Short mmCIF file of C-alpha atoms in Angstrom, two decimals:
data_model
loop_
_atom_site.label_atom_id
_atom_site.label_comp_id
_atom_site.label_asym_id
_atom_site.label_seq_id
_atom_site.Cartn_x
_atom_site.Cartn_y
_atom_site.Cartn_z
CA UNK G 94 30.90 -20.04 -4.58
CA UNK G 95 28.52 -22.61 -3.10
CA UNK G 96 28.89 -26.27 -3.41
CA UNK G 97 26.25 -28.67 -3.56
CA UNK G 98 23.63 -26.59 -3.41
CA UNK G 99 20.40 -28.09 -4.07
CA UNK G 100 17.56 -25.47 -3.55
CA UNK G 101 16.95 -21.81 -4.52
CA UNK G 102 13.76 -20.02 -3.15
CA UNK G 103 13.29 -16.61 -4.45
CA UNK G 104 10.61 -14.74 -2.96
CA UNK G 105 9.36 -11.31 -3.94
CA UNK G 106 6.78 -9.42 -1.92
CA UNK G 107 4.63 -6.35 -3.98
CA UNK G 108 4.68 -2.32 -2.77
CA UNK G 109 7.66 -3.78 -0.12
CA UNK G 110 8.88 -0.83 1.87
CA UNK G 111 13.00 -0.76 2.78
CA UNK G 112 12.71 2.05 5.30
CA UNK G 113 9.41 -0.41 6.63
CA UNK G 114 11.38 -2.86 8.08
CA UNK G 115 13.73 -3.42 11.45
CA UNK G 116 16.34 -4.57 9.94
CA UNK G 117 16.67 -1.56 7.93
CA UNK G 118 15.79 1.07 11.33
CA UNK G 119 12.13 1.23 11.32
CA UNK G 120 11.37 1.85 14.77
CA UNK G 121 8.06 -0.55 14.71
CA UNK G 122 8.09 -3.99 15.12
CA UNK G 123 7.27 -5.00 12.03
CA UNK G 124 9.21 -7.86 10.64
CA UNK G 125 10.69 -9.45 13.90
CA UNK G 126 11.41 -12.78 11.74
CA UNK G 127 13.06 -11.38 8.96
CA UNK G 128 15.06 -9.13 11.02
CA UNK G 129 16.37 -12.16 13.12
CA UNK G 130 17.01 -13.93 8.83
CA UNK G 131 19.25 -11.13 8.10
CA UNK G 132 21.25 -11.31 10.88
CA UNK G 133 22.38 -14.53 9.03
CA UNK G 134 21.95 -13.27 5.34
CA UNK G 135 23.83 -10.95 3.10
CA UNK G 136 21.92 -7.86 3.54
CA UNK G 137 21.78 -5.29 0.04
CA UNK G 138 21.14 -2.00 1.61
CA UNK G 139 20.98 -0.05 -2.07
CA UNK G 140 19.03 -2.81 -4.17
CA UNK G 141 16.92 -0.81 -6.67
CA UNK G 142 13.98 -1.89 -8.52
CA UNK G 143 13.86 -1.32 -12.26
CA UNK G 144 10.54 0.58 -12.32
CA UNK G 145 7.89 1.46 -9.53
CA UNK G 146 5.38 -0.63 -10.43
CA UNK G 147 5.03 -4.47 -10.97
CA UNK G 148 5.08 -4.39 -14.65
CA UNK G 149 8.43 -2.43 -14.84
CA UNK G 150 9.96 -4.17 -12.50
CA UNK G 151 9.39 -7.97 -13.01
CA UNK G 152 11.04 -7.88 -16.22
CA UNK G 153 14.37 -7.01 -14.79
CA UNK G 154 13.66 -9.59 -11.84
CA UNK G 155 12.77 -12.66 -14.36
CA UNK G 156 14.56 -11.65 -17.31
CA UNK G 157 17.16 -8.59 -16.58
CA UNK G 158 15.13 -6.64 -19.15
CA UNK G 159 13.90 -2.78 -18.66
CA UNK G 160 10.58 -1.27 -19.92
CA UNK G 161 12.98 0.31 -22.85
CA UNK G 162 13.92 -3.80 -24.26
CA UNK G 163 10.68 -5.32 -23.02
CA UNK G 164 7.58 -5.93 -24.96
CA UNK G 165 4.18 -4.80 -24.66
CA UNK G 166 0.36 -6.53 -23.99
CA UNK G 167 -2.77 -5.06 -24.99
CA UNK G 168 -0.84 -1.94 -23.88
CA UNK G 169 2.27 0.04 -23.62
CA UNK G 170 1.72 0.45 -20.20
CA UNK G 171 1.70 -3.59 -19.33
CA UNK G 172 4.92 -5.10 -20.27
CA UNK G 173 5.59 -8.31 -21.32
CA UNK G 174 8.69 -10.74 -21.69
CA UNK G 175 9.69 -11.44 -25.22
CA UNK G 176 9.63 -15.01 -26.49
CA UNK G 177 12.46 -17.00 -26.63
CA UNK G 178 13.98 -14.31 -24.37
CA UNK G 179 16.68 -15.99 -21.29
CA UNK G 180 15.18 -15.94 -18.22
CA UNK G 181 16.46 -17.25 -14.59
CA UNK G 182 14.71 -19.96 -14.98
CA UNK G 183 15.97 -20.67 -18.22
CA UNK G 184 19.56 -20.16 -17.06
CA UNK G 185 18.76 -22.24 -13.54
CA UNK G 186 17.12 -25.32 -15.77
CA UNK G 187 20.24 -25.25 -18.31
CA UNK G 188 22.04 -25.78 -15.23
CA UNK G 189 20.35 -29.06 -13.58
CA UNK G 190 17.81 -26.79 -11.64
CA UNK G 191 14.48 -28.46 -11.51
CA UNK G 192 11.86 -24.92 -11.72
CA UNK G 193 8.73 -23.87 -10.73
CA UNK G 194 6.74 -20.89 -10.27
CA UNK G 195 3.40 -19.99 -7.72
CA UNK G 196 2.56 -16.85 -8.40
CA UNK G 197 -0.61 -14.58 -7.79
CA UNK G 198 0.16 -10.78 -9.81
CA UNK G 199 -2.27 -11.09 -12.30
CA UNK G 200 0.65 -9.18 -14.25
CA UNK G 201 3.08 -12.12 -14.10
CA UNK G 202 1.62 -14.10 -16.59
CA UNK G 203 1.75 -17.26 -19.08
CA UNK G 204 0.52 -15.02 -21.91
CA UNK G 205 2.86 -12.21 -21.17
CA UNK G 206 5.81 -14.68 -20.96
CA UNK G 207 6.38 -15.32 -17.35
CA UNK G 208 6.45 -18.78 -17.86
CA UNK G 209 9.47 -19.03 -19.96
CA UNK G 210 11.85 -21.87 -18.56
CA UNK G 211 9.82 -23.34 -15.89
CA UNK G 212 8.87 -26.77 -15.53
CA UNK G 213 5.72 -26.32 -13.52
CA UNK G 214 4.30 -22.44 -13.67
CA UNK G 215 1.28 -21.65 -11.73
CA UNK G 216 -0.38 -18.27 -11.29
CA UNK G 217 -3.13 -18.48 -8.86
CA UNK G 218 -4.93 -15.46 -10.04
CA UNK G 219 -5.43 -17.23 -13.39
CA UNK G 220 -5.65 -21.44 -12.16
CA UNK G 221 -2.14 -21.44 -14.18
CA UNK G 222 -3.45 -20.10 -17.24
CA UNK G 223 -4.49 -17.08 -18.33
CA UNK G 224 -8.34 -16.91 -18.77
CA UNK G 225 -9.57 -16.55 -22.67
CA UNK G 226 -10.98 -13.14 -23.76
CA UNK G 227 -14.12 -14.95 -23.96
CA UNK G 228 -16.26 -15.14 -20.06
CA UNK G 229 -19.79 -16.00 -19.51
CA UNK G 230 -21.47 -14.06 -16.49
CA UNK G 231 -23.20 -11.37 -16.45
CA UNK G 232 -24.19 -9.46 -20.34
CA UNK G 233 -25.90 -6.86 -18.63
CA UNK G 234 -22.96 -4.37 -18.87
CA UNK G 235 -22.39 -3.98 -15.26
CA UNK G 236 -19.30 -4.07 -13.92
CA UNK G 237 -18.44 -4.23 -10.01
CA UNK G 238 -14.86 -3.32 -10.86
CA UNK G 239 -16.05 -0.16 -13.06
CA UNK G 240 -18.41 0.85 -10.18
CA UNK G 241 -16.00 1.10 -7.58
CA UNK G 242 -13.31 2.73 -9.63
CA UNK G 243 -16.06 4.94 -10.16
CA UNK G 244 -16.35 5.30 -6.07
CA UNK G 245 -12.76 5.73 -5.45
CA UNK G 246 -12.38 8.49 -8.61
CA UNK G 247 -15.29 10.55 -6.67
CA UNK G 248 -13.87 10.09 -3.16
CA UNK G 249 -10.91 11.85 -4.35
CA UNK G 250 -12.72 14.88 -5.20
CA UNK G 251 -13.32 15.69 -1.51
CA UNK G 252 -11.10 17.15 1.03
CA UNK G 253 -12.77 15.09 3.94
CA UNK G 254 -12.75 11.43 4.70
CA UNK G 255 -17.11 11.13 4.39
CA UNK G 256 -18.54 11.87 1.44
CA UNK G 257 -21.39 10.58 -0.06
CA UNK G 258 -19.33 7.37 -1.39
CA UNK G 259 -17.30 6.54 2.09
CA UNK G 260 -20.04 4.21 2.93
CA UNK G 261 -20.64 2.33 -0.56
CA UNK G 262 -16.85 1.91 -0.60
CA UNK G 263 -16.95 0.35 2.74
CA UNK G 264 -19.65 -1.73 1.88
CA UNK G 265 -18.24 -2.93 -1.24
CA UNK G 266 -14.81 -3.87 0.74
CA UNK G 267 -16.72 -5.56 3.54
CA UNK G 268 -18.66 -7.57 1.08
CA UNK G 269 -15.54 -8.70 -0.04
CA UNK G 270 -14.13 -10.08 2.88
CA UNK G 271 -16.97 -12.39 3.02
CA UNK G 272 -16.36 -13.56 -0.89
CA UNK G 273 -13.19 -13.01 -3.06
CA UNK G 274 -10.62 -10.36 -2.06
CA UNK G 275 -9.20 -8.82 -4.73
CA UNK G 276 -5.73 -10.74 -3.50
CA UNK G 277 -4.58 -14.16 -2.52
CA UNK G 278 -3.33 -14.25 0.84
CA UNK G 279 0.13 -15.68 2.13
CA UNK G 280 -1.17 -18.17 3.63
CA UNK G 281 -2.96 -19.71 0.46
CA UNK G 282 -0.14 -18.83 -1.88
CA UNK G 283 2.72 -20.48 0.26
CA UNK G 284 0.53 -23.33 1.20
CA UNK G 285 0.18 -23.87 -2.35
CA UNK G 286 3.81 -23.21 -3.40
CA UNK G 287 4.95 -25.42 -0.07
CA UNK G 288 2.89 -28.35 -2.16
CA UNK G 289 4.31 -28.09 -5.49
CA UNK G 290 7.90 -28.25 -3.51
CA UNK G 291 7.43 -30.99 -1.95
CA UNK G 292 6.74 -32.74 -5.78
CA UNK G 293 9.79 -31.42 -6.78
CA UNK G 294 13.17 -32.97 -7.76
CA UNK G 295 16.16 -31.60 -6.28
CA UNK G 296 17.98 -28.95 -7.23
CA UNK G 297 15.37 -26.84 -7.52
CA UNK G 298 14.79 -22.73 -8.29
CA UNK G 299 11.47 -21.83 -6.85
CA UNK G 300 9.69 -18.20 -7.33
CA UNK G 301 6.59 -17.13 -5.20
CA UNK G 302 5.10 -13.53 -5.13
CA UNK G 303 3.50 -12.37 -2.37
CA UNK G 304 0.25 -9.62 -2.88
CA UNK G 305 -0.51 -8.89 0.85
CA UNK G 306 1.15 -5.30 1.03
CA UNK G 307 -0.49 -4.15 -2.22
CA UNK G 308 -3.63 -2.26 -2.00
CA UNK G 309 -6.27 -3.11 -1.18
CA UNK G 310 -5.14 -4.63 2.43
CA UNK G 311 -7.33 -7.19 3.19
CA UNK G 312 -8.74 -5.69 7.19
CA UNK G 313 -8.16 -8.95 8.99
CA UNK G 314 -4.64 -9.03 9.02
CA UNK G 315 -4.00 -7.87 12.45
CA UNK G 316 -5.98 -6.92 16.01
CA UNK G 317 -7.54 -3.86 14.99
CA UNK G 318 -11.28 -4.55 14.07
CA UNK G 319 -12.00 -5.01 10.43
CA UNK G 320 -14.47 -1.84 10.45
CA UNK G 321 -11.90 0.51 11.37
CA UNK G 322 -9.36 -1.18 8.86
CA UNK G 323 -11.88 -0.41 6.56
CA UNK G 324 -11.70 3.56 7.44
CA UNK G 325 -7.98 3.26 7.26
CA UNK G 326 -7.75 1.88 3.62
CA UNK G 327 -10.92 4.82 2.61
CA UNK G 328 -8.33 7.61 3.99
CA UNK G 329 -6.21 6.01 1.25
CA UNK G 330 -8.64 6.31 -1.37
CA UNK G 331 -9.76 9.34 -0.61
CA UNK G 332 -5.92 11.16 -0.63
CA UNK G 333 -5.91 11.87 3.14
CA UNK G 334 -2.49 11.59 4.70
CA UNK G 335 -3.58 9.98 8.02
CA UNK G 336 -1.45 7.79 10.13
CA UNK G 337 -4.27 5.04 9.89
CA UNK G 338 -3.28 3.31 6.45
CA UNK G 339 0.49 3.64 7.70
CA UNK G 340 -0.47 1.95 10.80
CA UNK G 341 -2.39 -0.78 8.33
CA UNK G 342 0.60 -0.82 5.88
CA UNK G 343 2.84 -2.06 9.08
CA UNK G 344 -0.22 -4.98 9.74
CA UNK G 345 0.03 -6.18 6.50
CA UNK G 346 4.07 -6.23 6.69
CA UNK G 347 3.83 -8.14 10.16
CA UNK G 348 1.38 -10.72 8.92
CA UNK G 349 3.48 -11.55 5.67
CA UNK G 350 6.56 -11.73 8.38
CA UNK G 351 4.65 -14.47 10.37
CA UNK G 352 3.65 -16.13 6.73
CA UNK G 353 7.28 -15.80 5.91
CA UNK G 354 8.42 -17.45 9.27
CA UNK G 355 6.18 -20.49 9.15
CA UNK G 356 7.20 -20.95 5.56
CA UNK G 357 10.79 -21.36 6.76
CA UNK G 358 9.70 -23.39 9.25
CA UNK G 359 8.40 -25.80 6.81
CA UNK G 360 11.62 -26.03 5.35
CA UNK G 361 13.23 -27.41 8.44
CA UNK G 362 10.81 -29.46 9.00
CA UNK G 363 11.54 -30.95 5.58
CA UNK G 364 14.84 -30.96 5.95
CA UNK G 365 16.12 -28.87 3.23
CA UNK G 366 16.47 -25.68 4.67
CA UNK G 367 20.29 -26.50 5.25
CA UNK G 368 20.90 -26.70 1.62
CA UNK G 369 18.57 -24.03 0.29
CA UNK G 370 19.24 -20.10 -0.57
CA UNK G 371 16.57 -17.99 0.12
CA UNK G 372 16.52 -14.67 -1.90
CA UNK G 373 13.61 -12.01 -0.33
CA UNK G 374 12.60 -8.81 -2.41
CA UNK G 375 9.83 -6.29 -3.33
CA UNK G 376 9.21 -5.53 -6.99
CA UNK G 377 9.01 -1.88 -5.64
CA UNK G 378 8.19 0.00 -2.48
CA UNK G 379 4.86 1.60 -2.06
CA UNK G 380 4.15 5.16 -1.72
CA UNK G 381 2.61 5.87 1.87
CA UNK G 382 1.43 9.71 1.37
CA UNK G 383 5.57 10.71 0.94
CA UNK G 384 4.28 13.30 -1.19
CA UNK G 385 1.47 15.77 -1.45
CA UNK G 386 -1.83 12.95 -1.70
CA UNK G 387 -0.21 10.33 -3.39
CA UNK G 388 0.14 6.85 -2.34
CA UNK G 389 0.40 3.28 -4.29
CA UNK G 390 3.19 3.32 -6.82
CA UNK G 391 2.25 5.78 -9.79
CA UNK G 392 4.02 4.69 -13.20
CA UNK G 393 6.27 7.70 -13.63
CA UNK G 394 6.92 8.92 -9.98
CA UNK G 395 10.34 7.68 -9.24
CA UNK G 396 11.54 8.97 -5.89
CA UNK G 397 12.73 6.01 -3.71
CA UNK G 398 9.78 5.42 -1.71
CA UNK G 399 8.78 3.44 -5.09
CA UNK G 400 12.47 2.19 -6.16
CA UNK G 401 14.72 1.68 -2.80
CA UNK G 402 13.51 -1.98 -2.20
CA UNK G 403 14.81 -4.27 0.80
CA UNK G 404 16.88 -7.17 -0.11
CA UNK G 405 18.71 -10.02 1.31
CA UNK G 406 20.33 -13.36 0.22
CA UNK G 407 20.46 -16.22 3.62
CA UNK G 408 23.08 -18.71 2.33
CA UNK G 409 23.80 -21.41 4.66
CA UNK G 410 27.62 -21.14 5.74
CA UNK G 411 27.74 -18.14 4.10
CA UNK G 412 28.74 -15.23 6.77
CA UNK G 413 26.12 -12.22 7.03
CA UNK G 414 27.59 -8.91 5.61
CA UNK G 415 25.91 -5.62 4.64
CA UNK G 416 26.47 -4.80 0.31
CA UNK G 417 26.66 -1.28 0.28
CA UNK G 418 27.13 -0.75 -3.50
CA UNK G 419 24.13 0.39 -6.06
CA UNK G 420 22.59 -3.49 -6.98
CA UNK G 421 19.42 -2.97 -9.47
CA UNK G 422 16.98 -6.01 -9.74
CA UNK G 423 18.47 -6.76 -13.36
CA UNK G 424 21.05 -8.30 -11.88
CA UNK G 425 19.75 -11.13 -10.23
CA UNK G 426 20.87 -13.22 -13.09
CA UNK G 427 24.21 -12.48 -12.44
CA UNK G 428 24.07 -12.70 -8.65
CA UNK G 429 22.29 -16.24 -8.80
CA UNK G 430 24.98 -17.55 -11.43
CA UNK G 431 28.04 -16.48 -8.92
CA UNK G 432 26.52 -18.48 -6.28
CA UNK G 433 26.31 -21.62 -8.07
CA UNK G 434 29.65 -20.46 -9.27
CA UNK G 435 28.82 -20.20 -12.92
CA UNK G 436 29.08 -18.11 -15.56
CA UNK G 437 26.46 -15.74 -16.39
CA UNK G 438 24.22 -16.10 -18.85
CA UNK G 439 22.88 -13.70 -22.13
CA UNK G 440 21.01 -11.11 -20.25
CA UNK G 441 20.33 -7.71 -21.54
CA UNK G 442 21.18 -5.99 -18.38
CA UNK G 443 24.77 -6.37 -16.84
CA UNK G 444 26.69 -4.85 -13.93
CA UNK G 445 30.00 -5.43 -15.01
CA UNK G 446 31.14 -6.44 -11.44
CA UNK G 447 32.18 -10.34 -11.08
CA UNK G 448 31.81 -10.03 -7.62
CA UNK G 449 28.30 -8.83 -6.20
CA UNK G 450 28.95 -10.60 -2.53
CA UNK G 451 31.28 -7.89 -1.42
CA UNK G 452 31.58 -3.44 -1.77
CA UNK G 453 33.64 -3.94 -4.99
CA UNK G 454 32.78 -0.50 -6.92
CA UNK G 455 30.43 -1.63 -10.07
CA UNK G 456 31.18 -0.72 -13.45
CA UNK G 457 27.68 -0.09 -14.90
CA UNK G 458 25.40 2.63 -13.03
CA UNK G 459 21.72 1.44 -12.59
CA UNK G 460 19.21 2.26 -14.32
CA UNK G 461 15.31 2.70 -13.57
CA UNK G 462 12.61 3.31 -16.27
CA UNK G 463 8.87 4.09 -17.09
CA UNK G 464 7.13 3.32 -21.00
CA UNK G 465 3.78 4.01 -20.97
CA UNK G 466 1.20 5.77 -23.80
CA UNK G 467 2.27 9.08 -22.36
CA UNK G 468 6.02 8.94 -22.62
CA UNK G 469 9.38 7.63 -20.98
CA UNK G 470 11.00 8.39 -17.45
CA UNK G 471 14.54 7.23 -17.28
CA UNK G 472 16.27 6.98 -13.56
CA UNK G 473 20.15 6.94 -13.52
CA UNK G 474 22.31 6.91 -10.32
CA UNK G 475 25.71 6.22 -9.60
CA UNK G 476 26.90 5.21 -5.92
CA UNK G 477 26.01 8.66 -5.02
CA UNK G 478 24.12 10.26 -7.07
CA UNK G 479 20.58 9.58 -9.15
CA UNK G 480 19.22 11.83 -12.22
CA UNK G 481 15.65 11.60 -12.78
CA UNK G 482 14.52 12.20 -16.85
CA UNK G 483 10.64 12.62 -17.27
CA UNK G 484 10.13 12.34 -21.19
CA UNK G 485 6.82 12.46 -21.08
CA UNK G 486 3.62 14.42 -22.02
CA UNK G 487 0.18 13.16 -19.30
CA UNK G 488 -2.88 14.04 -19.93
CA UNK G 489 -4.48 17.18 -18.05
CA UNK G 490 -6.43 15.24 -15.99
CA UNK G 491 -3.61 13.00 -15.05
CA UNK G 492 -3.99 12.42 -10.86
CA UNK G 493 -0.27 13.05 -9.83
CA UNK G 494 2.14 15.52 -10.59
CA UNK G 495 5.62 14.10 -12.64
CA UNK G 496 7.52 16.99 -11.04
CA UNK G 497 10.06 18.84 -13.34
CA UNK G 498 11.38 17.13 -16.47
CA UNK G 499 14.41 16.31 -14.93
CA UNK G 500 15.64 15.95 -11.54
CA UNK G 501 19.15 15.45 -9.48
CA UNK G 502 19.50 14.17 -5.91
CA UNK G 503 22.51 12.98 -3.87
CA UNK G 504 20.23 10.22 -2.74
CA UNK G 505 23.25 8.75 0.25
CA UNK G 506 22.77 12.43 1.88
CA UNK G 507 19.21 13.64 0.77
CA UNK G 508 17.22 9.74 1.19
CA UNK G 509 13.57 11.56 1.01
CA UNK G 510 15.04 13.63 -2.20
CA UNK G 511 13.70 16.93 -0.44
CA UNK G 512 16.73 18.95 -1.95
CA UNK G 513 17.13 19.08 -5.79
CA UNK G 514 20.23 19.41 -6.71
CA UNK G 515 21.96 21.48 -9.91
CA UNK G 516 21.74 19.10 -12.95
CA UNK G 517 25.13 20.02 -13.95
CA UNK G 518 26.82 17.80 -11.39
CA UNK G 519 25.31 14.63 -12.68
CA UNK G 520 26.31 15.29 -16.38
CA UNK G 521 27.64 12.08 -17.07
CA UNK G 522 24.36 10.69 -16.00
CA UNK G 523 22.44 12.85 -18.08
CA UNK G 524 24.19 11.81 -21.08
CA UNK G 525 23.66 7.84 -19.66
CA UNK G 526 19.72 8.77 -19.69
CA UNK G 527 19.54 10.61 -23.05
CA UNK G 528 21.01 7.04 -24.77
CA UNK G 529 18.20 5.26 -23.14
CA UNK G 530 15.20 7.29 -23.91
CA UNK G 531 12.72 5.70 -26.23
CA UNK G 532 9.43 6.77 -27.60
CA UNK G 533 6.52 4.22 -26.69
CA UNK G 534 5.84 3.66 -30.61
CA UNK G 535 9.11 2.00 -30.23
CA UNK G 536 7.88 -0.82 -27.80
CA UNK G 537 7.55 -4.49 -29.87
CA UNK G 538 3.57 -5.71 -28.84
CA UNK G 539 3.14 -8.91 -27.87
CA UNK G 540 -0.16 -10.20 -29.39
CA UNK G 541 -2.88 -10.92 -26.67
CA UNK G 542 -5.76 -9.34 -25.23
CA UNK G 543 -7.03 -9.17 -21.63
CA UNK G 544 -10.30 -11.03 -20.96
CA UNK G 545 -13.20 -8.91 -19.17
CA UNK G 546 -12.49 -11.11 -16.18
CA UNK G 547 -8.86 -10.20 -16.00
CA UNK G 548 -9.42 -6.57 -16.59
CA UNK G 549 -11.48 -6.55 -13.62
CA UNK G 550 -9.20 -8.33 -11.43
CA UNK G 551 -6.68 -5.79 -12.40
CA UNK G 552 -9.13 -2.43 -12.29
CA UNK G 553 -9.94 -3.41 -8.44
CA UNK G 554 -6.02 -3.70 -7.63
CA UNK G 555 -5.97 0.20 -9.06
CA UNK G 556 -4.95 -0.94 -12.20
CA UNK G 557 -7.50 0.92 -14.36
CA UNK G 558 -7.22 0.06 -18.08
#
């Protein structure tokens, strides 16, 4: 498909919004940069993650694997790649790529895999390596991370933005902007992943994740003062459906456009951004108050707020065209090996298409799921349709409804899935979801355990444990 190609750049940006973006309608200006990059790129208008939330998803990215064939850390809820499993970076070194990795989810780990066949894998949350269980500091028993969780659990109780935890909250955030945010910004990470480049051989695959959309957003990334960023992101945490943290959502997006921009322009400058592909994803969306309190990306809510993700491919001399058939994230593999023109290697997940630059029909439907300690959601849709399979038993207390235990939509007409449809007209999905569901005892664990430091990285990102 592409010859002598040197470079490939994918980069994936967390809780990344389709309907958030210009290119796909939004009516604010919010990505003017990458709008003007797909105008030139190969635009996937139905790209769908494999689960709603980082550690669903960036299996199927890396290694075309589910939550149903991936293994488990420390719990069923975190999933992890299993060794010796292919990967693209596997496939792209077998191939002649040089590889490398700058990453900064503290999900997308060495221990949990996500360094399998790269020559140089940093994740910046972890200096490269993961941190051992065993973390000096303080042996008092406090922990900041525990207290604020505590905050935010107790802010939801009230039906008003102040309450008596509103201004600890605050003060805790602002602190942080003076010390460690809970995320690396663009700016670091691609400064840091623009220096390992340029010590790279060519060809090269590199992979950078961005964390700026992803909650917490850090106050300073656009005019509005910092204090009143602050009140935006506590309507968030305490469930109020205000414009405010949608208005921040779109600051965060415009900043990692301008991040995004000045990356590329390094790559002129360097004179390799004639012979590179750039590939730009989410993991998954983010929900922005869609639905009755909720916002984030809940494990087992999978309406397309969390699974509709933007995606586009810029290959120079390639002409810009907009994919209209289902494409899940599983099939990256597949799509990377047809533009080096190549065949594709032993992935788990495979679309049965050998042509995923045009609006040939695909063969395999995509699939979505959810393993966690309380069950399994499977998501099956067709080019039409989507069937929604909630195997799952929470816990009373759980914080968001699952909805009913299954779900149909004709997603093309109904795209905010406001209109349930009768299950019997997606039966041949139904009987696709019933082969896939799995019970969590069924998960393979990957031996490991999260150090106090890491857990705490993770609790302030929402991730309680």
């Amino acid at each position: 498909m592409v010859e002598d190609m040197t470079n490939i750049i994918l980069l994936t940006i967390d809780c990344f919004r389709y309907d958030r973006c210009g290119f796909n309608g939004h009516h604010e200006n919010t990505t003017p940069f990458i709008d003007k990059l797909a105008g030139e790129s190969i635009i996937f208008d139905n790209a769908f993650a494999t689960g709603p939330y980082t550690t669903e998803s960036a299996p199927g990215i890396f290694a075309g694997r589910h939550s149903f064939n991936s293994h488990y850390f420390n719990s069923h809820a975190w999933k992890a790649i299993p060794e010796n499993s292919d990967t693209i970076a596997s496939y792209l070194s077998e191939h002649g790529f040089e590889t490398l990795a700058v990453l900064s989810n503290p999900h997308m780990t060495e221990n949990r895999n996500f360094n399998l066949g790269f020559d140089l894998f940093r994740n910046l949350q972890t200096d490269g390596s993961d941190p051992k269980a065993e973390t000096g500091g303080d042996d008092s028993g406090f922990s900041v991370a525990d207290y604020a969780h505590d905050i935010k659990t107790r802010m939801r109780k009230y039906d008003s933005l102040w309450t008596p935890y509103t201004v600890p909250y605050i003060a805790h955030r602002l602190l942080q902007t003076r010390g460690e945010w809970p995320t690396h910004r663009a700016e670091y990470v691609l400064q840091e992943f623009i220096g390992e480049l340029n010590d790279t051989a060519k060809p090269m695959f590199g992979w950078t994740h961005l964390m700026d959309l992803h909650a917490p957003i850090h106050p300073g990334v656009g005019d509005t003062p910092v204090h009143k960023n602050l009140l935006r992101d506590a309507d968030r945490v305490a469930g109020i459906d205000s414009d405010g943290y949608r208005r921040l959502y779109d600051d965060g997006l415009r900043y990692v456009d301008r991040q995004v921009r000045e990356f590329v322009d390094h790559l002129k400058s360097a004179g390799i951004w004639d012979e590179t592909i750039l590939l730009i994803t989410a993991d998954h969306g983010e929900v922005l108050f869609d639905r009755k309190e909720m916002y984030g990306h809940p494990r087992h809510h999978h309406y397309d707020e969390l699974l509709h993700i933007p995606m586009l491919v810029r290959v120079p001399d390639m002409s810009s065209r907009r994919i209209q058939t289902p494409f899940s994230l599983a099939w990256i593999h597949e799509l990377l090996a047809e533009l080096i023109s190549e065949r594709p290697g032993d992935f788990p997940s495979e679309s049965g298409s050998g042509d995923l630059l045009s609006n040939t029909p695909i063969k395999e439907p995509v699939i979505s799921d959810t393993v966690d300690e309380n069950g399994h959601t499977v998501t099956v849709r067709d080019k039409s349709w989507k069937y929604i399979r909630h195997n799952v038993s929470p816990p009373q207390d759980f914080w968001y409804p699952f909805g009913d235990d299954e779900q149909a939509y004709h997603y093309i007409t109904d795209q905010g899935e406001r209109n349930p449809e009768n299950v019997r007209n997606v039966s041949g999905l139904v009987s696709v979801a019933e082969d896939y569901i799995t019970s969590p005892e069924n998960l393979s664990k990957l031996e490991g355990e999260f150090s106090q430091d890491m857990e705490e990285r993770l609790e302030d990102l929402g991730y309680k444990m």
